[in-house]
Amino acid sequence: MSSTSIRSRRLRSPQALLAFLGLTTLGGAAVALSYHSHAEAAGEVAAANTGGSLWREGSGAPVVGGDFDPRRSLAPLVKELSPAVVNIRAYGKRAQLDMQGIDPRMLPFIDQFNMGPGAEAPPQQGIGSGFVLTSDGLVVTNHHVVNGTERLEVKLHDGRMYKGKVLGSDPYTDIALVQLEGASGLKTATLGNSTALAVGDWVMAIGSPMGLEQTATAGIVSAKGRGSLGLYANSYIDFLQTDASIAPGSSGGPLFNMAGEVVGINTAVGGIGRGLGFAVPIDQAKTVIPQLKASGKVVRGWLGISGREIEPAVGRTPEAGAVVGAVQSGTPAAEAGLRAGDRVTAINGREVLNFSDLRGRIADTKPGSQVILSVDRGGKKVDLTATIGKLPSEEELQRSARRMNGESGKLFPDGQPRLGAQVEAKDGRLTVRSVMPGSLADELGLREGDVLQTINGQKVSQVSDVASALASDDGKVAVEVKRGGSTHSAMIERR
């Protein structure tokens, strides 16, 4: 019998997210706000390039010489760019097969047909793509491609294989940096300007969709400023949308313009229809890459406010600006004098489009910097000086938001402990017969046929045992179940 911890999650407080992680309400529902729709000017973004040494900045001139004409064929462009595109194989141990835990944007090489519930699984292998940033083997890819892996193998266009080491990774923009061990003299990609892209511009993706290495597909920029699309919790991503074919395994690969410059990092496959692919704008990546290279993480600015979008009256154009929903005491926003109901219209003289725009631009501002916030307060124009703070951890944000909203942090606010599953007691065994969607049992990953062993450390064998065990801790639920020949553990905690 084997024992493995399959999931450990913290239940987020919706109010905490609203207050501090840039969520807003639309029609009563919480919706993730995007990174700002308009990046900084190209010159300011390029200045992040550590003195011009970390990547090669394009000028818009084609990287392919001669009489190259993209209207006739993209073959010369593919030939020129492919050597800078890599295939990434990410290996991670997985002691027990749990298909729900596999990221759908990764391609799992697991025999799903000869393995029943609870069967031992071989080490999991995922596949992704990336591109070479520096000749000594610095590679850009997606966070979700390398997250949680124990070993990376990176294959070049010519078949050479290198071991890879993750230097840094940022889940909020899904960007990661990998260093190839012992690499030198590699062909590098040229980075372009995603801000200058227009809807309708031709683009080309190269990657390993479904594991098919060095696959080139072409399409157009279908849209810009798509936000996180709900694919990433608390994300700062502001996707480019393209109809260039992108599939699992393409993640982390480059999206090129017709000059051969990287303008996006292919990341997500649309789940609502065919012909929808998404990429992180390269101008956004340029603000993240230097920090990942220097320290392995990204430090973001913070004000400490919630925001709300106000629907305009019928027939009226929406007003530009970010409406402040609430201000937490002791935060940079409170010290600057911001108030609930204020509409922030500009930062340092540059117009703010909406709350997501404000959130993204504050996040990109170095903590300790001072900014001038132009505010419309009941029709009166006010300028406030704010000293940007450092974005706290998610747990710190949730604790602060609960204090602001007077929340207890309990999993059972009505005082009635419920698991959300139908169980049957028979022969001293408590067996799960059904799981209610969205319940604690569902969050814990319980399945029909699971035999409950313990809840919050207490043995359970009768239905009445469940409520008493849940009541022992109203901020945490930890369960152990027997599934097939294995024992599984899972936990949800909110403090």
Coordinates of C-alpha atoms in Angstrom, one line a residue:
M1 CA 0.0 0.0 0.0
S2 CA 1.3 3.4 -0.9
S3 CA 0.5 6.8 0.7
T4 CA 0.6 10.1 -1.1
S5 CA -0.6 13.6 -0.6
I6 CA -2.6 14.5 -3.7
R7 CA -3.7 18.0 -3.0
S8 CA -3.2 20.8 -0.5
R9 CA -5.2 23.9 -1.2
R10 CA -6.2 27.1 0.6
L11 CA -9.7 28.3 0.1
R12 CA -9.6 31.9 -1.0
S13 CA -12.0 34.4 0.5
P14 CA -13.9 36.2 -2.3
Q15 CA -13.9 39.4 -0.2
A16 CA -10.1 39.1 0.3
L17 CA -9.6 38.8 -3.5
L18 CA -11.9 41.7 -4.2
A19 CA -10.2 44.0 -1.7
F20 CA -6.6 43.3 -2.5
L21 CA -5.9 41.2 -5.5
G22 CA -7.5 43.4 -8.1
L23 CA -10.9 41.7 -8.5
T24 CA -14.0 43.6 -9.3
T25 CA -17.7 42.8 -9.5
L26 CA -19.8 42.6 -12.5
G27 CA -23.4 41.7 -12.0
G28 CA -22.6 40.4 -8.5
A29 CA -19.9 38.0 -9.7
A30 CA -16.2 38.2 -9.0
V31 CA -14.2 38.6 -12.2
A32 CA -10.4 38.6 -12.6
L33 CA -9.1 41.9 -13.8
S34 CA -6.4 42.0 -16.5
Y35 CA -3.0 43.5 -16.7
H36 CA -3.1 46.9 -18.1
S37 CA -4.2 47.1 -21.7
H38 CA -1.6 49.5 -22.9
A39 CA 2.0 48.7 -22.1
E40 CA 4.6 51.4 -21.4
A41 CA 6.1 53.0 -24.5
A42 CA 8.5 50.7 -26.4
G43 CA 11.5 52.7 -25.3
E44 CA 10.6 52.4 -21.6
V45 CA 10.0 48.7 -21.9
A46 CA 13.3 48.1 -23.7
A47 CA 15.1 49.9 -20.9
A48 CA 14.4 46.9 -18.7
N49 CA 17.0 45.1 -20.9
T50 CA 19.8 45.4 -18.3
G51 CA 21.8 47.8 -20.5
G52 CA 20.9 46.0 -23.7
S53 CA 22.7 42.8 -22.8
L54 CA 20.0 40.4 -21.8
W55 CA 18.2 40.1 -25.2
R56 CA 18.5 41.3 -28.7
E57 CA 16.0 44.1 -29.4
G58 CA 14.5 44.3 -32.9
S59 CA 14.0 47.4 -35.0
G60 CA 11.2 46.2 -37.1
A61 CA 13.5 45.4 -40.0
P62 CA 13.1 41.8 -41.3
V63 CA 15.6 39.3 -39.9
V64 CA 15.5 37.6 -43.3
G65 CA 17.4 39.2 -46.1
G66 CA 17.2 39.0 -49.8
D67 CA 13.9 39.1 -51.7
F68 CA 11.8 37.5 -48.9
D69 CA 8.1 38.1 -49.5
P70 CA 5.7 36.7 -46.9
R71 CA 2.9 36.8 -49.4
R72 CA 4.6 34.0 -51.4
S73 CA 6.0 31.8 -48.7
L74 CA 7.0 31.8 -45.0
A75 CA 9.7 29.1 -45.6
P76 CA 12.7 31.5 -45.4
L77 CA 11.3 32.9 -42.2
V78 CA 10.7 29.5 -40.7
K79 CA 14.3 28.4 -41.7
E80 CA 15.8 31.5 -40.1
L81 CA 13.9 31.3 -36.8
S82 CA 13.6 27.6 -36.0
P83 CA 17.1 27.2 -34.6
A84 CA 16.1 29.6 -31.7
V85 CA 13.0 27.5 -30.8
V86 CA 13.4 24.6 -28.3
N87 CA 11.4 21.7 -27.2
I88 CA 11.1 21.2 -23.4
R89 CA 10.5 17.9 -21.6
A90 CA 9.6 18.3 -18.0
Y91 CA 9.7 15.3 -15.7
G92 CA 8.2 15.1 -12.3
K93 CA 7.4 12.2 -10.0
R94 CA 3.8 11.2 -9.6
A95 CA 3.4 8.4 -7.2
Q96 CA -0.3 7.9 -8.0
L97 CA -2.3 8.7 -11.1
D98 CA -4.6 11.6 -10.5
M99 CA -5.8 12.9 -13.9
Q100 CA -7.6 15.9 -12.3
G101 CA -4.2 17.3 -11.2
I102 CA -2.6 17.3 -14.7
D103 CA -2.5 20.8 -16.2
P104 CA -4.6 20.6 -19.4
R105 CA -2.1 22.9 -21.1
M106 CA 0.6 20.3 -20.7
L107 CA 0.8 17.1 -22.7
P108 CA 1.0 14.0 -20.4
F109 CA 2.7 10.9 -21.7
I110 CA 0.8 8.5 -19.4
D111 CA -0.9 5.3 -20.4
Q112 CA -4.4 6.1 -19.4
F113 CA -5.9 2.9 -20.6
N114 CA -4.1 0.2 -18.7
M115 CA -4.2 1.9 -15.3
G116 CA -7.2 1.8 -13.0
P117 CA -8.0 4.0 -10.0
G118 CA -5.3 3.9 -7.4
A119 CA -2.7 2.3 -9.8
E120 CA 0.9 3.3 -9.5
A121 CA 2.0 5.7 -12.3
P122 CA 5.4 6.1 -13.8
P123 CA 7.2 9.5 -13.5
Q124 CA 5.0 12.0 -15.3
Q125 CA 6.4 13.7 -18.4
G126 CA 5.1 16.9 -19.8
I127 CA 6.1 18.7 -23.0
G128 CA 6.3 22.4 -23.8
S129 CA 8.2 24.8 -26.0
G130 CA 10.5 27.8 -25.5
F131 CA 12.9 30.1 -27.2
V132 CA 16.6 31.0 -26.7
L133 CA 17.2 34.5 -25.3
T134 CA 21.0 34.5 -25.0
S135 CA 23.7 32.5 -26.8
D136 CA 24.8 30.9 -23.5
G137 CA 21.5 29.1 -23.2
L138 CA 19.0 31.3 -21.3
V139 CA 15.6 30.1 -22.5
V140 CA 12.1 31.7 -22.0
T141 CA 9.1 29.4 -21.5
N142 CA 5.9 29.3 -19.4
H143 CA 5.7 28.9 -15.7
H144 CA 3.2 26.1 -16.0
V145 CA 5.6 24.1 -18.3
V146 CA 8.3 23.9 -15.6
N147 CA 6.3 24.3 -12.4
G148 CA 6.7 21.3 -10.0
T149 CA 9.2 19.5 -12.2
E150 CA 12.2 17.6 -10.9
R151 CA 14.2 17.4 -14.2
L152 CA 14.2 19.3 -17.5
E153 CA 15.5 18.3 -20.8
V154 CA 15.7 20.9 -23.6
K155 CA 16.1 19.8 -27.2
L156 CA 17.4 22.2 -29.9
H157 CA 16.4 22.4 -33.5
D158 CA 19.5 20.4 -34.5
G159 CA 18.8 17.6 -32.1
R160 CA 21.2 18.5 -29.4
M161 CA 19.9 17.9 -25.8
Y162 CA 20.7 19.9 -22.7
K163 CA 19.8 19.7 -19.1
G164 CA 17.9 22.7 -17.9
K165 CA 17.7 24.5 -14.6
V166 CA 14.8 26.8 -13.7
L167 CA 16.3 30.2 -12.7
G168 CA 13.0 31.9 -11.9
S169 CA 9.3 31.6 -12.5
D170 CA 6.3 33.9 -12.2
P171 CA 2.9 32.3 -11.9
Y172 CA 1.1 35.7 -12.3
T173 CA 2.3 36.2 -15.8
D174 CA 3.1 32.5 -16.6
I175 CA 6.7 33.2 -17.5
A176 CA 9.8 31.3 -16.5
L177 CA 13.5 31.3 -17.3
V178 CA 15.5 28.2 -17.8
Q179 CA 19.3 28.0 -18.1
L180 CA 20.8 25.3 -20.3
E181 CA 23.8 23.6 -18.7
G182 CA 27.0 24.0 -20.7
A183 CA 25.5 25.8 -23.7
S184 CA 27.3 28.3 -25.8
G185 CA 27.1 29.8 -29.2
L186 CA 23.4 29.2 -29.6
K187 CA 21.1 30.9 -32.1
T188 CA 19.0 33.6 -30.3
A189 CA 15.6 35.1 -30.9
T190 CA 15.0 38.8 -31.5
L191 CA 12.4 40.5 -29.4
G192 CA 9.9 42.8 -31.0
N193 CA 7.3 45.3 -29.9
S194 CA 3.9 43.8 -29.1
T195 CA 2.4 47.2 -28.3
A196 CA 2.8 48.2 -31.9
L197 CA 0.8 45.2 -33.1
A198 CA -2.5 45.8 -34.7
V199 CA -5.5 43.5 -35.0
G200 CA -5.2 41.9 -38.4
D201 CA -1.4 41.8 -38.4
W202 CA 0.1 38.4 -39.6
V203 CA 1.9 36.3 -37.0
M204 CA 3.5 32.9 -36.9
A205 CA 3.9 30.4 -34.1
I206 CA 6.6 27.8 -33.8
G207 CA 6.5 25.1 -31.1
S208 CA 5.7 21.5 -30.3
P209 CA 1.9 21.1 -30.3
M210 CA 0.9 17.6 -29.2
G211 CA 4.6 16.9 -29.0
L212 CA 5.2 17.5 -32.8
E213 CA 8.5 19.4 -32.6
Q214 CA 9.3 22.4 -34.8
T215 CA 5.7 22.9 -36.0
A216 CA 5.0 26.2 -37.7
T217 CA 1.5 27.7 -37.9
A218 CA 0.4 31.1 -39.2
G219 CA -2.6 33.4 -38.6
I220 CA -3.4 36.9 -37.6
V221 CA -3.7 38.9 -34.4
S222 CA -7.3 38.4 -33.6
A223 CA -7.5 40.8 -30.6
K224 CA -5.4 42.5 -28.0
G225 CA -5.9 43.1 -24.3
R226 CA -8.0 40.0 -23.5
G227 CA -7.0 40.0 -19.8
S228 CA -6.5 36.7 -18.0
L229 CA -9.7 35.1 -19.4
G230 CA -10.2 33.4 -16.1
L231 CA -7.5 30.9 -16.9
Y232 CA -5.1 32.2 -14.2
A233 CA -6.0 33.1 -10.7
N234 CA -5.0 36.7 -9.7
S235 CA -3.0 37.0 -12.9
Y236 CA -1.5 40.1 -14.5
I237 CA -1.6 38.6 -18.0
D238 CA -3.2 40.6 -20.8
F239 CA -3.4 38.1 -23.6
L240 CA -2.9 38.6 -27.3
Q241 CA -5.5 36.5 -29.2
T242 CA -4.5 34.8 -32.4
D243 CA -6.0 32.3 -34.8
A244 CA -2.6 30.8 -35.5
S245 CA -3.0 27.1 -34.4
I246 CA -1.8 26.6 -30.8
A247 CA -2.3 23.2 -29.0
P248 CA -1.0 21.6 -25.8
G249 CA 2.8 21.4 -26.1
S250 CA 2.9 24.8 -27.8
S251 CA 3.1 26.5 -24.4
G252 CA 6.1 28.7 -24.0
G253 CA 6.9 28.9 -27.7
P254 CA 7.3 32.1 -29.5
L255 CA 4.8 34.0 -31.6
F256 CA 6.6 35.9 -34.3
N257 CA 5.7 38.9 -36.4
M258 CA 6.5 39.0 -40.1
A259 CA 9.9 40.7 -39.4
G260 CA 10.9 37.5 -37.4
E261 CA 10.7 39.2 -34.0
V262 CA 9.1 37.6 -31.0
V263 CA 5.9 39.5 -30.1
G264 CA 4.3 37.0 -27.8
I265 CA 4.8 33.8 -25.7
N266 CA 2.2 31.2 -26.7
T267 CA 0.4 30.1 -23.5
A268 CA -3.2 29.1 -23.6
V269 CA -5.5 27.1 -25.9
G270 CA -9.1 28.5 -26.1
G271 CA -11.5 26.1 -24.5
I272 CA -14.7 27.7 -25.9
G273 CA -14.1 27.2 -29.5
R274 CA -11.6 26.4 -32.3
G275 CA -9.3 28.9 -33.7
L276 CA -8.7 30.7 -30.4
G277 CA -5.1 30.8 -29.2
F278 CA -3.6 33.2 -26.7
A279 CA -0.1 34.6 -26.0
V280 CA 1.5 36.8 -23.3
P281 CA 2.6 40.0 -25.0
I282 CA 6.4 40.3 -25.2
D283 CA 6.4 43.8 -23.9
Q284 CA 4.8 42.5 -20.7
A285 CA 7.5 39.7 -20.6
K286 CA 10.2 42.3 -20.9
T287 CA 9.3 43.8 -17.5
V288 CA 9.4 40.3 -15.9
I289 CA 12.4 38.6 -17.5
P290 CA 15.1 40.9 -15.9
Q291 CA 13.7 40.3 -12.4
L292 CA 13.5 36.6 -12.9
K293 CA 17.2 36.6 -14.1
A294 CA 18.3 38.7 -11.2
S295 CA 16.4 37.2 -8.2
G296 CA 14.2 34.4 -9.5
K297 CA 11.0 36.2 -8.6
V298 CA 9.0 39.3 -9.4
V299 CA 8.4 42.2 -6.9
R300 CA 5.3 44.2 -7.6
G301 CA 3.9 47.5 -6.5
W302 CA 0.8 47.8 -4.4
L303 CA -1.7 50.4 -3.2
G304 CA -4.2 48.5 -1.0
I305 CA -7.5 49.2 -2.6
S306 CA -10.4 47.4 -4.1
G307 CA -12.0 48.5 -7.3
R308 CA -15.4 48.4 -9.0
E309 CA -16.5 48.9 -12.6
I310 CA -19.6 51.1 -13.0
E311 CA -21.8 50.4 -16.0
P312 CA -22.7 53.6 -17.9
A313 CA -26.2 54.7 -18.5
V314 CA -27.8 53.4 -21.7
G315 CA -26.5 55.3 -24.6
R316 CA -23.6 56.9 -22.8
T317 CA -19.9 56.3 -23.3
P318 CA -18.1 54.7 -20.3
E319 CA -16.0 57.2 -18.3
A320 CA -12.3 56.5 -18.3
G321 CA -10.7 56.0 -14.9
A322 CA -10.6 53.5 -12.0
V323 CA -13.3 53.8 -9.3
V324 CA -12.0 53.0 -5.8
G325 CA -14.3 50.5 -4.0
A326 CA -12.6 50.4 -0.6
V327 CA -9.4 51.5 1.1
Q328 CA -7.7 49.5 3.8
S329 CA -6.3 51.5 6.7
G330 CA -2.5 51.6 7.0
T331 CA -1.9 51.0 3.3
P332 CA -0.1 53.3 0.8
A333 CA -3.6 54.3 -0.6
A334 CA -4.8 55.3 2.9
E335 CA -1.7 57.3 3.6
A336 CA -2.0 59.0 0.2
G337 CA -5.6 60.1 1.1
L338 CA -7.5 58.0 -1.4
R339 CA -11.2 57.5 -0.5
A340 CA -13.9 55.0 -1.5
G341 CA -15.7 56.5 -4.5
D342 CA -12.7 58.3 -5.9
R343 CA -12.1 57.9 -9.6
V344 CA -8.4 57.7 -10.4
T345 CA -8.1 59.3 -13.9
A346 CA -4.3 59.4 -14.4
I347 CA -0.9 58.2 -13.0
N348 CA 1.9 60.7 -13.4
G349 CA -0.2 62.5 -16.0
R350 CA -0.9 59.4 -18.1
E351 CA -4.6 58.5 -18.5
V352 CA -6.0 55.5 -16.5
L353 CA -8.5 53.5 -18.6
N354 CA -10.1 51.4 -15.9
F355 CA -9.3 49.6 -12.7
S356 CA -7.4 46.8 -14.4
D357 CA -5.3 49.4 -16.1
L358 CA -4.6 51.0 -12.7
R359 CA -3.8 47.6 -11.1
G360 CA -1.3 46.6 -13.7
R361 CA 0.5 49.9 -13.8
I362 CA 0.8 50.0 -10.0
A363 CA 2.1 46.5 -10.1
D364 CA 4.8 47.5 -12.6
T365 CA 5.9 50.4 -10.4
K366 CA 8.9 49.8 -8.2
P367 CA 8.0 49.7 -4.4
G368 CA 9.2 52.9 -2.7
S369 CA 8.5 55.0 -5.8
Q370 CA 6.3 58.1 -5.6
V371 CA 3.5 58.6 -8.1
I372 CA 1.0 61.4 -8.6
L373 CA -2.6 60.1 -8.7
S374 CA -5.0 62.4 -10.5
V375 CA -8.4 61.9 -8.8
D376 CA -12.0 63.0 -9.6
R377 CA -13.7 63.3 -6.2
G378 CA -17.4 64.2 -6.7
G379 CA -16.5 66.4 -9.7
K380 CA -13.6 68.0 -8.0
K381 CA -10.1 67.4 -9.4
V382 CA -7.5 66.4 -6.7
D383 CA -3.8 65.3 -7.1
L384 CA -2.5 62.9 -4.5
T385 CA 1.0 61.7 -3.9
A386 CA 1.3 58.0 -3.1
T387 CA 4.4 56.0 -2.1
I388 CA 4.0 52.6 -3.7
G389 CA 4.3 49.7 -1.3
K390 CA 5.4 46.1 -2.0
L391 CA 2.7 43.6 -2.9
P392 CA 2.2 41.4 0.2
S393 CA 1.9 37.6 -0.1
E394 CA -1.5 36.2 -0.9
E395 CA -2.0 34.9 2.7
E396 CA -1.2 38.4 4.1
L397 CA -3.7 40.0 1.7
Q398 CA -6.4 37.6 2.7
R399 CA -5.8 38.1 6.4
S400 CA -5.9 41.9 5.9
A401 CA -9.1 41.7 3.9
R402 CA -10.8 39.5 6.4
R403 CA -10.0 42.1 9.1
M404 CA -11.3 44.8 6.9
N405 CA -14.5 43.0 6.2
G406 CA -15.0 41.5 9.7
E407 CA -14.8 37.9 8.4
S408 CA -14.1 35.1 10.8
G409 CA -12.3 33.0 8.3
K410 CA -14.5 30.0 9.1
L411 CA -15.3 27.4 6.5
F412 CA -18.8 27.0 8.0
P413 CA -20.1 30.6 8.6
D414 CA -23.6 29.3 9.5
G415 CA -22.1 27.0 12.1
Q416 CA -23.3 23.9 10.4
P417 CA -20.3 21.7 9.4
R418 CA -21.0 20.0 6.0
L419 CA -18.8 17.9 3.7
G420 CA -21.1 18.0 0.7
A421 CA -21.0 14.3 0.0
Q422 CA -23.4 11.4 0.5
V423 CA -21.8 8.6 2.5
E424 CA -22.8 5.1 3.4
A425 CA -21.8 3.3 6.6
K426 CA -21.5 -0.5 6.1
D427 CA -19.3 -3.1 7.8
G428 CA -17.4 -0.4 9.7
R429 CA -16.5 1.4 6.5
L430 CA -17.7 4.9 5.5
T431 CA -18.0 5.0 1.7
V432 CA -18.5 8.1 -0.5
R433 CA -21.5 7.5 -2.8
S434 CA -21.8 10.9 -4.5
V435 CA -20.1 14.3 -4.3
M436 CA -22.0 17.6 -4.7
P437 CA -20.4 20.0 -7.3
G438 CA -18.7 23.0 -5.6
S439 CA -18.8 21.4 -2.2
L440 CA -15.9 21.0 0.2
A441 CA -15.8 17.3 -0.8
D442 CA -15.5 18.4 -4.4
E443 CA -12.7 20.9 -3.5
L444 CA -10.9 18.1 -1.7
G445 CA -11.1 15.9 -4.8
L446 CA -13.2 13.2 -3.2
R447 CA -14.7 10.6 -5.6
E448 CA -17.4 8.0 -5.6
G449 CA -16.1 4.8 -4.0
D450 CA -13.6 6.5 -1.7
V451 CA -13.5 5.1 1.8
L452 CA -13.1 7.8 4.4
Q453 CA -10.4 7.0 7.0
T454 CA -9.9 10.2 9.0
I455 CA -11.2 13.8 9.0
N456 CA -9.1 16.3 10.9
G457 CA -7.1 13.5 12.4
Q458 CA -10.2 11.7 13.8
K459 CA -11.1 8.2 12.7
V460 CA -14.6 8.0 11.0
S461 CA -16.7 4.9 10.6
Q462 CA -20.3 6.2 11.1
V463 CA -22.1 9.1 9.4
S464 CA -22.4 11.0 12.7
D465 CA -18.6 10.9 12.9
V466 CA -18.3 13.3 9.9
A467 CA -20.0 16.3 11.5
S468 CA -18.2 15.9 14.8
A469 CA -14.8 15.6 13.1
L470 CA -15.6 18.7 10.9
A471 CA -16.7 20.7 13.9
S472 CA -13.3 20.2 15.5
D473 CA -11.7 22.9 13.4
D474 CA -13.9 25.4 11.5
G475 CA -10.9 26.8 9.6
K476 CA -9.5 23.6 8.2
V477 CA -10.7 20.3 6.7
A478 CA -8.0 17.5 6.3
V479 CA -9.1 14.1 5.1
E480 CA -7.6 10.7 4.4
V481 CA -9.3 8.3 2.1
K482 CA -8.6 4.8 0.8
R483 CA -8.9 4.6 -3.0
G484 CA -8.1 1.3 -4.5
G485 CA -4.9 0.1 -2.9
S486 CA -3.6 3.6 -2.0
T487 CA -4.2 6.1 0.8
H488 CA -4.8 9.7 -0.2
S489 CA -4.7 12.9 1.8
A490 CA -6.1 16.3 0.9
M491 CA -6.6 19.6 2.9
I492 CA -8.4 22.9 2.6
E493 CA -7.6 25.7 5.0
R494 CA -8.8 29.2 5.5
R495 CA -7.4 31.3 8.3

